[in-house]
């Protein structure tokens, strides 16, 4: 279920010192005392900074991000602390996030101006999603979950070390303190987790006790005599479901495949401190499907806002966040000028209605008039050169590449996995393997997923052809056209199932030229027989969503009927990330972050419903559910 539509905060700044929320009849933290409040109630109340000293990761979960005062105070404390953890994850839930200009107003004259400015720069479009913002060079990872706590909390997958409970007052904002909400905390609490809040309402304290926290009153801050602090001390801790357990003690990982999926996975794992080896049968990175001269990234919109639309929106926002700096710095050819996508099934008024109903913000999506019709404008959309992007990612610290190296077989070992070549020679012994090698992943995993390779041919036109359109931004509908950095036009792509023909085909060039004509109104005066292009195969799952996560174990005994992906038993240390279809650039950054968090136990950057939707075990649990239906034939 979607968390939307999202309504931004209505903030009353008429008292400049104490902004207030008329919808709740309460105030945000007072400007002057906000920092002291955060340090006393939430940091000291959770034993911080002492508790994160020397750790690889520390995870905070805040209910009510508000204006971000607690976040900035925590980031500041982390930055000042010589003993700080390697990575600080700060997960925050917010139903009504502030608009960018309100956030700026709230922090004008901030006592932490540099941090406030960084937060403002990173502030995402206000869509009802999880947004992963990397600050402090990626060592402070702010994971914003924009939605109502009642919907968001059950969908978080994380091991939390410190809870900050900071809703408006319980009598004005009871939804934030409801005992049912507090009952979600044990599922999320890491051993020894702590909680702190300024509230001493007896219902809150009792709710925390019922959830397994030992609570005490401590001196409060400002005008408040007391506050509440607590330690998680449950009588019983149920284990995480088999499909959601991280791999304990993992240090070394082999990634098979050096295309976009493999390169993005390698970089996401290496940034978590793992030693990553990448194997590819080709002589260099991204020589197969990811080797086109350019490719697009952008979101999608659908009136129902189902899994597909939500996943691709979150992925497109993450892709823009990751790619923009690489493009701006010149590390990778590309551009983020926005992207126009023509809409054939809807008239402009209906498009506007979809936009209004979903309340998607203009920095994510707009309706743009085009002649008699209209197109969707994705301001954060653009193009990038996928091979250069893959090569850039693979050069990052902690990654070793082995090109011209075909992984023929995998063998489980007592400690992990052994990779063998065609001669039976050992290529590597590692704790974990991630299969990012498209169609060949099935063979190595020994699994049967409903995947299909789809042939696609692109067409490249020389720069400077007479009459060629300026194309300030890429255009798309079923096909696309974009201008590369060197002025050539790339258009495509055809789409053919069950077609293994590697040769360039005249009919396909003609089809791409028809796409060009439809999108730009221009027909180049040239012989299609002389055109350049490229053929590749995108791997597509039946439901058009990626395939990722730990590989199911078809032989394991299952303590519970595995009718949900999370209940399906897995092969320890064997993972897959593939089936990115024709949206590899859009999906690779988020898919890789999800895979790497899943493997290491970091907070998952997407809601549980979307994890289930892309989980490599979803076909197994679907088959179980089908078989359980009365009258169903067992497959
Ligand atoms: N922690 C914030 C800071 O440091 O600036 C202040 C938080 S303010 C006291 C409470 C926040 O809770 C508001 O931003 C409000 O929008 C949010 N909130 C209220 N009800 C909510 C709900 N049902 N789900 C999620 N957030 C909610």
XYZ file of C-alpha atoms and ligand atoms in Angstrom:
662
model
C 0.000 0.000 0.000
C 1.244 3.480 -0.856
C 2.108 5.856 2.016
C 0.767 8.769 0.043
C -0.492 11.237 -0.711
C 2.040 13.240 1.272
C 1.080 16.615 2.674
C 3.998 18.930 3.539
C 4.064 20.576 6.977
C 2.045 23.738 7.571
C 4.343 25.768 9.784
C 3.446 29.037 11.465
C 6.509 31.262 11.808
C 4.643 34.239 13.255
C 6.599 33.740 16.468
C 10.051 33.614 14.875
C 11.546 32.045 17.997
C 9.044 29.203 18.313
C 7.610 27.883 15.038
C 4.350 26.058 15.551
C 2.151 23.472 13.839
C -1.446 24.765 13.720
C -2.698 21.337 12.632
C -1.491 19.858 15.919
C -1.944 22.884 18.188
C 1.637 22.425 19.330
C 5.087 23.950 18.801
C 8.293 22.715 17.228
C 11.394 22.899 19.456
C 12.143 26.561 20.258
C 14.889 27.949 18.072
C 17.153 29.051 20.936
C 16.877 25.906 23.026
C 16.608 23.273 20.303
C 20.221 22.178 20.414
C 20.352 21.953 24.201
C 17.076 20.002 24.219
C 18.390 17.512 21.650
C 21.672 17.032 23.496
C 20.076 16.562 26.899
C 16.961 14.573 26.091
C 17.912 12.491 23.073
C 21.700 12.206 23.016
C 22.435 11.976 26.755
C 19.131 10.143 27.260
C 20.448 7.402 24.938
C 23.996 7.369 26.366
C 25.417 9.122 23.300
C 28.083 9.711 22.151
C 29.594 7.061 24.487
C 27.543 4.146 23.110
C 28.642 4.446 19.485
C 32.367 4.571 20.310
C 34.462 2.294 18.109
C 31.519 0.601 16.415
C 31.214 -0.097 12.701
C 27.624 1.081 12.626
C 25.182 2.747 14.980
C 21.505 3.137 14.137
C 19.177 5.835 15.486
C 15.434 5.771 14.793
C 13.518 8.983 15.348
C 9.739 9.288 15.324
C 9.007 12.819 14.096
C 11.898 14.334 12.090
C 10.207 17.726 12.158
C 12.723 20.458 11.453
C 15.692 18.145 11.946
C 17.094 19.712 15.131
C 17.717 16.327 16.739
C 19.362 15.088 13.591
C 21.708 18.050 13.330
C 22.621 17.801 17.022
C 23.368 14.091 16.608
C 25.417 14.631 13.474
C 27.345 17.406 15.254
C 28.045 15.169 18.262
C 29.221 12.413 15.934
C 31.468 14.811 14.073
C 33.032 16.152 17.285
C 33.676 12.684 18.675
C 37.109 11.138 18.070
C 35.679 7.711 19.009
C 32.736 7.939 16.610
C 31.336 4.882 14.862
C 32.352 4.329 11.210
C 28.855 4.958 9.925
C 25.955 6.673 11.646
C 22.556 5.638 10.293
C 19.779 8.021 11.236
C 16.362 6.694 10.270
C 13.560 9.219 10.732
C 9.803 9.012 10.209
C 7.868 12.136 9.249
C 4.260 12.457 8.129
C 4.462 16.153 7.201
C 8.013 17.020 6.128
C 8.811 20.727 5.809
C 9.105 22.294 2.377
C 12.654 23.263 1.503
C 12.058 27.003 2.045
C 10.465 26.334 5.436
C 13.447 24.203 6.418
C 15.743 27.033 5.336
C 13.717 29.506 7.360
C 13.792 27.306 10.437
C 17.593 27.104 10.292
C 18.379 30.684 9.343
C 20.867 31.789 12.003
C 21.468 28.133 12.999
C 24.185 27.389 15.543
C 25.274 24.570 13.224
C 25.240 26.494 9.934
C 27.468 24.181 7.885
C 25.487 21.064 8.789
C 22.165 22.828 8.283
C 23.327 23.987 4.831
C 24.341 20.427 3.890
C 20.972 19.100 5.033
C 19.198 21.736 2.993
C 21.212 20.928 -0.120
C 20.388 17.242 0.239
C 16.676 17.777 1.081
C 14.716 15.501 -1.290
C 11.529 16.046 -3.283
C 8.627 15.466 -0.885
C 7.342 12.131 -2.152
C 5.831 9.402 0.062
C 8.948 7.229 -0.038
C 12.131 6.431 1.836
C 14.945 8.773 0.834
C 18.566 7.824 1.531
C 20.702 10.958 1.899
C 24.458 10.604 2.216
C 26.104 13.317 4.293
C 29.616 13.714 5.736
C 31.071 11.935 2.718
C 28.606 9.073 3.146
C 29.496 8.325 6.773
C 26.256 9.853 8.030
C 23.366 8.182 6.247
C 20.037 9.895 6.788
C 17.164 7.604 5.832
C 13.988 9.671 5.736
C 10.705 7.763 5.678
C 7.970 10.184 4.629
C 4.609 8.840 5.750
C 2.332 8.297 8.720
C 3.998 6.374 11.533
C 1.085 3.909 11.539
C 2.005 2.838 8.008
C 5.758 3.394 8.114
C 6.818 1.739 11.348
C 5.572 -1.775 10.440
C 7.438 -1.464 7.131
C 10.858 -0.575 8.512
C 13.524 -3.266 8.449
C 16.374 -2.210 10.728
C 18.263 -3.068 13.909
C 17.979 0.070 15.986
C 20.413 1.024 18.766
C 18.728 4.224 19.968
C 15.119 5.365 19.695
C 14.263 9.063 19.819
C 10.524 9.488 20.471
C 9.687 13.072 19.521
C 6.090 13.433 18.385
C 4.017 16.415 19.389
C 2.492 16.121 22.867
C 0.645 12.806 23.406
C -2.678 14.545 24.144
C -2.497 16.448 20.806
C -0.737 13.841 18.693
C -1.833 10.474 20.179
C -1.085 8.551 16.967
C 2.645 8.945 17.633
C 2.482 7.361 21.079
C -0.198 4.723 20.637
C 0.668 1.458 22.469
C 0.313 -0.378 19.156
C 3.049 1.836 17.708
C 5.300 1.196 20.685
C 4.768 -2.540 20.251
C 6.635 -2.311 16.956
C 9.798 -1.215 18.723
C 10.908 -4.668 20.006
C 10.893 -5.997 16.439
C 13.306 -3.229 15.507
C 15.438 -3.081 18.671
C 19.019 -4.354 18.632
C 20.277 -6.012 21.843
C 20.928 -3.276 24.417
C 18.894 -0.690 22.497
C 17.874 2.416 24.435
C 14.993 4.866 24.201
C 14.596 8.479 25.268
C 11.783 11.007 25.155
C 10.881 14.255 26.843
C 7.429 12.844 27.692
C 6.689 11.316 31.085
C 3.043 10.604 30.290
C 2.125 7.428 32.142
C 0.601 5.874 29.005
C 3.921 6.334 27.180
C 5.944 4.865 30.033
C 3.557 1.931 30.368
C 3.588 1.378 26.621
C 7.377 1.251 26.625
C 7.397 -1.164 29.566
C 4.905 -3.413 27.793
C 7.209 -3.340 24.775
C 10.114 -4.692 26.854
C 11.907 -1.502 27.951
C 13.000 -0.835 31.527
C 12.239 2.853 31.907
C 13.219 5.474 34.450
C 12.553 9.156 35.005
C 15.461 11.521 34.690
C 15.754 15.282 35.098
C 14.118 16.998 32.126
C 15.223 19.911 29.974
C 14.115 23.521 29.940
C 10.829 23.977 31.732
C 10.237 20.229 32.063
C 11.030 18.671 35.417
C 11.417 15.119 34.138
C 11.960 13.017 31.029
C 11.928 9.276 30.268
C 14.880 7.053 29.376
C 14.898 3.299 28.991
C 16.868 0.199 28.048
C 15.518 -2.690 26.005
C 15.460 -5.742 28.250
C 12.987 -8.184 26.737
C 12.081 -11.531 28.294
C 12.235 -13.160 24.871
C 13.609 -12.075 21.491
C 12.142 -13.866 18.471
C 14.678 -14.481 15.681
C 14.445 -12.489 12.454
C 12.624 -14.445 9.708
C 14.976 -16.589 7.581
C 14.693 -14.354 4.532
C 15.659 -11.201 6.398
C 18.733 -12.321 8.325
C 22.072 -10.635 7.590
C 25.181 -12.735 6.995
C 27.061 -12.767 10.291
C 30.792 -12.035 10.186
C 30.969 -11.380 6.437
C 34.274 -9.857 5.265
C 34.863 -11.025 1.697
C 32.424 -11.050 -1.204
C 32.697 -12.137 -4.839
C 30.482 -10.346 -7.336
C 29.916 -12.216 -10.609
C 29.312 -9.809 -13.486
C 30.836 -6.367 -14.117
C 27.850 -4.653 -15.720
C 25.808 -1.952 -14.014
C 24.275 -4.337 -11.485
C 27.639 -5.845 -10.525
C 29.495 -2.533 -10.405
C 26.797 -0.862 -8.291
C 26.749 -3.877 -5.965
C 30.540 -3.883 -5.639
C 30.625 -0.223 -4.677
C 27.753 -0.582 -2.180
C 29.533 -3.508 -0.489
C 33.003 -1.910 -0.543
C 31.720 1.258 1.119
C 30.559 -0.986 3.977
C 34.156 -2.113 4.516
C 33.957 -5.482 2.727
C 36.741 -6.775 0.461
C 35.077 -7.236 -2.938
C 36.336 -9.231 -5.922
C 34.498 -8.823 -9.211
C 34.639 -11.545 -11.885
C 33.569 -11.089 -15.497
C 33.997 -13.291 -18.554
C 34.575 -10.191 -20.703
C 37.857 -8.271 -21.038
C 36.528 -5.119 -19.320
C 33.569 -3.630 -17.493
C 30.067 -3.367 -18.963
C 30.761 -5.035 -22.299
C 27.396 -6.734 -22.597
C 23.958 -5.148 -22.086
C 25.329 -2.251 -19.998
C 27.648 -1.193 -22.813
C 25.399 1.250 -24.691
C 26.786 4.733 -25.338
C 24.081 6.268 -23.180
C 20.989 5.320 -21.248
C 18.190 7.101 -19.413
C 17.158 7.332 -15.798
C 13.764 8.615 -14.659
C 10.728 7.613 -12.621
C 7.281 6.455 -13.630
C 3.811 7.448 -12.539
C 0.702 5.364 -12.225
C -2.683 6.387 -10.817
C -2.731 3.366 -8.460
C 0.791 4.050 -7.186
C 1.451 0.327 -6.851
C 4.726 -1.483 -6.188
C 6.131 -0.890 -9.653
C 5.540 2.887 -9.561
C 6.753 3.220 -5.972
C 9.896 1.179 -6.538
C 10.819 3.038 -9.720
C 10.125 6.425 -8.149
C 12.346 5.662 -5.146
C 14.965 4.218 -7.499
C 14.913 7.228 -9.822
C 15.301 9.642 -6.904
C 18.238 7.610 -5.582
C 19.782 7.407 -9.071
C 19.614 11.190 -9.475
C 21.194 11.701 -6.039
C 24.042 9.329 -6.859
C 24.609 10.268 -10.501
C 24.311 14.050 -10.389
C 27.623 14.587 -8.541
C 29.434 12.084 -10.789
C 28.168 13.915 -13.870
C 28.816 17.378 -12.417
C 32.408 16.493 -11.519
C 33.058 15.110 -15.006
C 33.751 11.602 -13.669
C 31.079 10.146 -15.967
C 29.569 11.538 -19.204
C 25.895 12.393 -18.856
C 23.442 15.171 -18.012
C 20.485 15.759 -15.697
C 18.470 18.277 -17.720
C 15.144 16.621 -16.923
C 13.356 14.170 -19.180
C 10.101 14.398 -21.119
C 8.000 11.320 -21.452
C 5.074 11.445 -23.857
C 1.810 9.972 -22.682
C -0.363 8.233 -25.214
C -3.098 6.856 -22.966
C -4.085 10.071 -21.115
C -5.237 13.572 -22.035
C -3.586 16.541 -20.235
C -6.489 17.119 -17.828
C -6.427 13.476 -16.772
C -2.648 13.651 -16.284
C -3.042 16.682 -14.060
C -5.686 14.843 -12.094
C -3.335 11.909 -11.500
C -0.675 14.339 -10.342
C -3.085 16.145 -8.010
C -4.512 12.943 -6.566
C -1.078 11.531 -5.826
C 0.146 14.982 -4.660
C 3.516 14.399 -6.278
C 5.711 17.509 -6.020
C 6.930 19.526 -9.021
C 10.587 18.712 -8.377
C 9.675 15.085 -9.058
C 6.994 15.371 -11.737
C 5.115 17.969 -13.788
C 2.631 17.949 -16.648
C 4.145 19.787 -19.603
C 1.928 20.954 -22.483
C 3.116 19.690 -25.874
C 1.152 20.797 -28.912
C -2.385 19.503 -28.479
C -1.265 16.973 -25.884
C 1.060 16.840 -22.913
C 4.063 14.959 -21.602
C 5.354 14.101 -18.152
C 8.393 16.124 -17.200
C 10.725 14.427 -14.735
C 13.030 17.258 -13.577
C 15.445 14.776 -11.964
C 15.661 12.591 -15.086
C 18.586 12.458 -17.467
C 21.092 10.221 -19.171
C 24.496 8.771 -18.389
C 27.046 6.564 -20.160
C 26.543 3.188 -18.471
C 29.904 1.640 -19.361
C 31.803 4.667 -18.050
C 29.620 4.609 -14.937
C 30.342 0.928 -14.336
C 34.077 1.489 -14.886
C 34.049 4.419 -12.465
C 32.322 2.399 -9.756
C 34.695 -0.528 -10.205
C 37.713 1.722 -9.603
C 36.646 2.532 -6.055
C 38.740 1.440 -3.064
C 38.136 -2.070 -1.786
C 37.261 -3.552 -5.206
C 39.520 -5.905 -7.198
C 38.460 -6.825 -10.732
C 39.212 -10.066 -12.583
C 38.333 -9.644 -16.245
C 38.368 -12.473 -18.771
C 37.503 -14.747 -15.868
C 34.483 -17.025 -16.315
C 32.952 -18.431 -13.155
C 31.910 -21.917 -14.188
C 30.674 -23.283 -10.895
C 30.061 -22.447 -7.253
C 30.704 -24.834 -4.376
C 29.546 -24.325 -0.813
C 32.382 -24.606 1.723
C 32.218 -24.702 5.537
C 33.155 -20.989 5.577
C 31.285 -19.692 2.537
C 31.643 -20.282 -1.193
C 34.326 -21.425 -3.660
C 34.337 -20.095 -7.226
C 35.710 -22.432 -9.900
C 36.682 -21.821 -13.531
C 36.016 -24.160 -16.473
C 39.188 -26.164 -15.740
C 38.051 -26.704 -12.158
C 40.693 -24.302 -10.832
C 39.826 -22.259 -7.762
C 39.193 -18.613 -8.594
C 38.393 -17.507 -5.053
C 37.172 -18.575 -1.618
C 34.827 -15.997 -0.123
C 32.224 -15.552 2.581
C 29.504 -14.537 0.129
C 28.747 -14.411 -3.594
C 26.426 -11.995 -5.383
C 25.279 -13.104 -8.828
C 24.924 -10.096 -11.106
C 25.465 -12.007 -14.315
C 22.014 -11.769 -15.868
C 20.769 -14.949 -17.532
C 23.737 -17.019 -16.305
C 22.798 -16.321 -12.666
C 20.133 -19.054 -12.847
C 22.672 -21.682 -13.804
C 25.105 -20.758 -11.028
C 22.320 -20.476 -8.436
C 20.715 -23.737 -9.556
C 17.332 -21.994 -9.401
C 14.510 -21.565 -11.834
C 13.133 -18.024 -11.926
C 10.590 -16.781 -14.508
C 13.118 -14.634 -16.376
C 13.343 -13.771 -20.048
C 16.055 -12.130 -22.095
C 14.628 -9.423 -24.358
C 16.684 -8.402 -27.367
C 17.102 -4.667 -27.946
C 18.796 -2.775 -30.775
C 19.804 0.885 -30.571
C 20.672 3.256 -33.421
C 23.414 5.907 -33.331
C 23.304 8.953 -35.622
C 26.375 11.051 -36.375
C 26.690 14.516 -34.857
C 25.799 17.535 -36.996
C 23.282 15.981 -39.402
C 21.362 18.758 -41.217
C 18.055 19.572 -39.546
C 18.764 17.475 -36.450
C 16.748 18.611 -33.383
C 18.576 20.427 -30.573
C 17.237 18.024 -27.913
C 18.025 19.993 -24.758
C 16.687 17.033 -22.811
C 16.029 13.378 -23.636
C 12.592 12.464 -24.993
C 10.850 9.176 -24.387
C 7.606 7.312 -24.842
C 7.758 3.592 -25.673
C 11.177 4.422 -27.197
C 13.629 7.252 -26.592
C 16.119 9.635 -28.139
C 18.963 11.459 -26.409
C 21.896 13.616 -27.436
C 25.256 12.245 -26.258
C 28.036 14.526 -24.995
C 29.778 14.351 -28.399
C 26.622 15.443 -30.249
C 25.623 12.051 -31.639
C 21.982 11.047 -31.250
C 21.146 7.728 -29.677
C 17.700 6.315 -30.249
C 16.066 3.044 -29.460
C 15.369 0.562 -28.454
C 13.585 -2.331 -30.064
C 12.192 -5.062 -27.871
C 12.075 -8.695 -28.989
C 11.528 -11.742 -26.822
C 12.898 -15.165 -27.816
C 15.374 -13.574 -30.182
C 19.065 -14.430 -29.911
C 20.182 -12.736 -33.135
C 23.327 -10.667 -32.402
C 23.425 -9.010 -35.859
C 22.304 -5.414 -36.424
C 19.061 -5.484 -38.414
C 17.841 -2.976 -40.961
C 14.221 -3.365 -39.832
C 15.216 -2.476 -36.281
C 17.048 0.661 -37.420
C 13.927 1.638 -39.333
C 11.832 1.104 -36.232
C 14.207 3.317 -34.219
C 14.057 6.006 -36.918
C 10.272 5.863 -36.690
C 10.606 6.429 -32.915
C 12.877 9.401 -33.647
C 10.310 10.815 -36.064
C 7.458 10.318 -33.593
C 9.358 11.985 -30.737
C 10.996 14.886 -32.609
C 9.114 15.224 -35.909
C 12.449 14.898 -37.739
C 13.415 12.264 -40.290
C 17.119 12.183 -41.137
C 17.991 12.010 -44.783
C 20.276 8.982 -44.782
C 20.536 5.342 -45.737
C 19.402 3.162 -42.785
C 21.650 0.419 -44.150
C 24.692 2.530 -43.182
C 23.627 3.195 -39.607
C 25.626 2.258 -36.544
C 24.017 0.648 -33.526
C 24.281 -2.006 -30.912
C 22.429 -5.157 -29.870
C 21.991 -6.264 -26.246
C 19.705 -8.416 -24.120
C 17.922 -7.083 -21.063
C 16.831 -9.645 -18.564
C 13.242 -9.222 -17.454
C 11.256 -10.992 -14.732
C 7.609 -11.900 -15.332
C 6.441 -9.032 -13.116
C 9.013 -6.578 -14.526
C 10.597 -5.963 -11.116
C 14.224 -6.743 -10.290
C 15.305 -9.979 -8.700
C 17.434 -9.506 -5.634
C 18.374 -10.808 -2.219
C 19.551 -14.126 -0.799
C 18.874 -17.076 -3.114
C 16.089 -19.440 -1.929
C 17.083 -22.863 -0.649
C 14.701 -25.342 -2.230
C 15.917 -28.206 -0.033
C 15.842 -26.652 3.440
C 13.178 -27.675 5.919
C 10.866 -24.727 6.540
C 9.632 -24.307 10.112
C 6.692 -22.141 8.886
C 4.782 -22.398 5.629
C 6.780 -20.017 3.411
C 3.794 -18.143 2.024
C 5.631 -14.823 2.416
C 9.035 -14.144 0.843
C 10.570 -13.353 4.241
C 9.677 -16.857 5.477
C 11.450 -18.667 2.619
C 14.708 -20.372 3.688
C 17.842 -19.177 1.881
C 21.229 -20.495 0.853
C 23.567 -18.826 3.355
C 25.917 -16.393 1.651
C 24.498 -16.737 -1.874
C 22.812 -13.622 -3.281
C 21.483 -12.413 -6.606
C 20.879 -9.004 -8.159
C 19.657 -9.063 -11.726
C 16.644 -8.543 -14.014
C 16.936 -4.758 -14.127
C 15.317 -4.945 -17.591
C 15.642 -1.794 -19.674
C 15.976 0.338 -16.538
C 19.408 -0.659 -15.334
C 20.687 2.869 -14.710
C 17.574 3.893 -12.805
C 17.444 0.784 -10.655
C 21.056 -0.211 -10.038
C 21.921 2.338 -7.297
C 18.894 1.585 -5.085
C 18.901 -2.144 -5.818
C 22.594 -2.357 -4.864
C 22.081 -0.384 -1.645
C 19.209 -2.680 -0.731
C 21.257 -5.797 -1.450
C 24.272 -4.520 0.521
C 22.139 -3.491 3.515
C 20.372 -6.851 3.443
C 23.682 -8.714 3.454
C 25.349 -6.654 6.197
C 22.389 -5.901 8.482
C 22.282 -2.160 7.776
C 18.791 -0.590 7.677
C 16.990 -1.508 4.465
C 16.474 1.621 2.355
C 13.003 0.636 1.100
C 9.782 -0.378 2.903
C 9.137 -4.052 3.602
C 6.381 -4.243 0.971
C 8.869 -3.236 -1.713
C 11.518 -5.582 -0.333
C 8.948 -8.364 -0.724
C 8.135 -7.124 -4.236
C 11.731 -7.455 -5.471
C 12.791 -10.390 -3.272
C 14.314 -13.281 -5.242
C 12.088 -15.602 -3.172
C 8.792 -14.004 -4.223
C 8.082 -16.632 -6.861
C 8.567 -19.391 -4.285
C 6.087 -17.847 -1.844
C 3.621 -17.100 -4.640
C 3.665 -20.758 -5.653
C 3.041 -21.760 -2.023
C 0.069 -19.396 -1.809
C -1.364 -20.621 -5.099
C -1.052 -24.227 -4.034
C -2.860 -23.459 -0.763
C -5.910 -22.021 -2.525
C -8.849 -24.458 -2.601
C -9.050 -26.145 -5.986
C -5.629 -24.901 -7.093
C -3.472 -27.294 -9.058
C -0.099 -27.772 -7.405
C 2.791 -26.750 -9.678
N 12.363 15.896 16.164
C 12.013 17.161 15.583
C 13.184 18.114 15.586
O 14.217 17.769 16.170
O 13.078 19.162 14.945
C 10.759 17.768 16.171
C 9.576 16.905 15.938
S 8.003 17.692 16.199
C 7.951 17.865 17.919
C 6.906 16.343 15.907
C 6.856 15.841 14.476
O 6.047 14.672 14.412
C 6.231 16.819 13.515
O 7.128 17.150 12.516
C 5.010 16.103 12.975
O 4.738 16.397 11.617
C 5.378 14.659 13.168
N 4.197 13.789 13.230
C 3.016 14.020 13.830
N 2.160 12.987 13.662
C 2.808 12.070 12.923
C 2.460 10.780 12.446
N 1.250 10.240 12.666
N 3.385 10.094 11.734
C 4.618 10.632 11.509
N 4.992 11.841 11.941
C 4.110 12.565 12.649
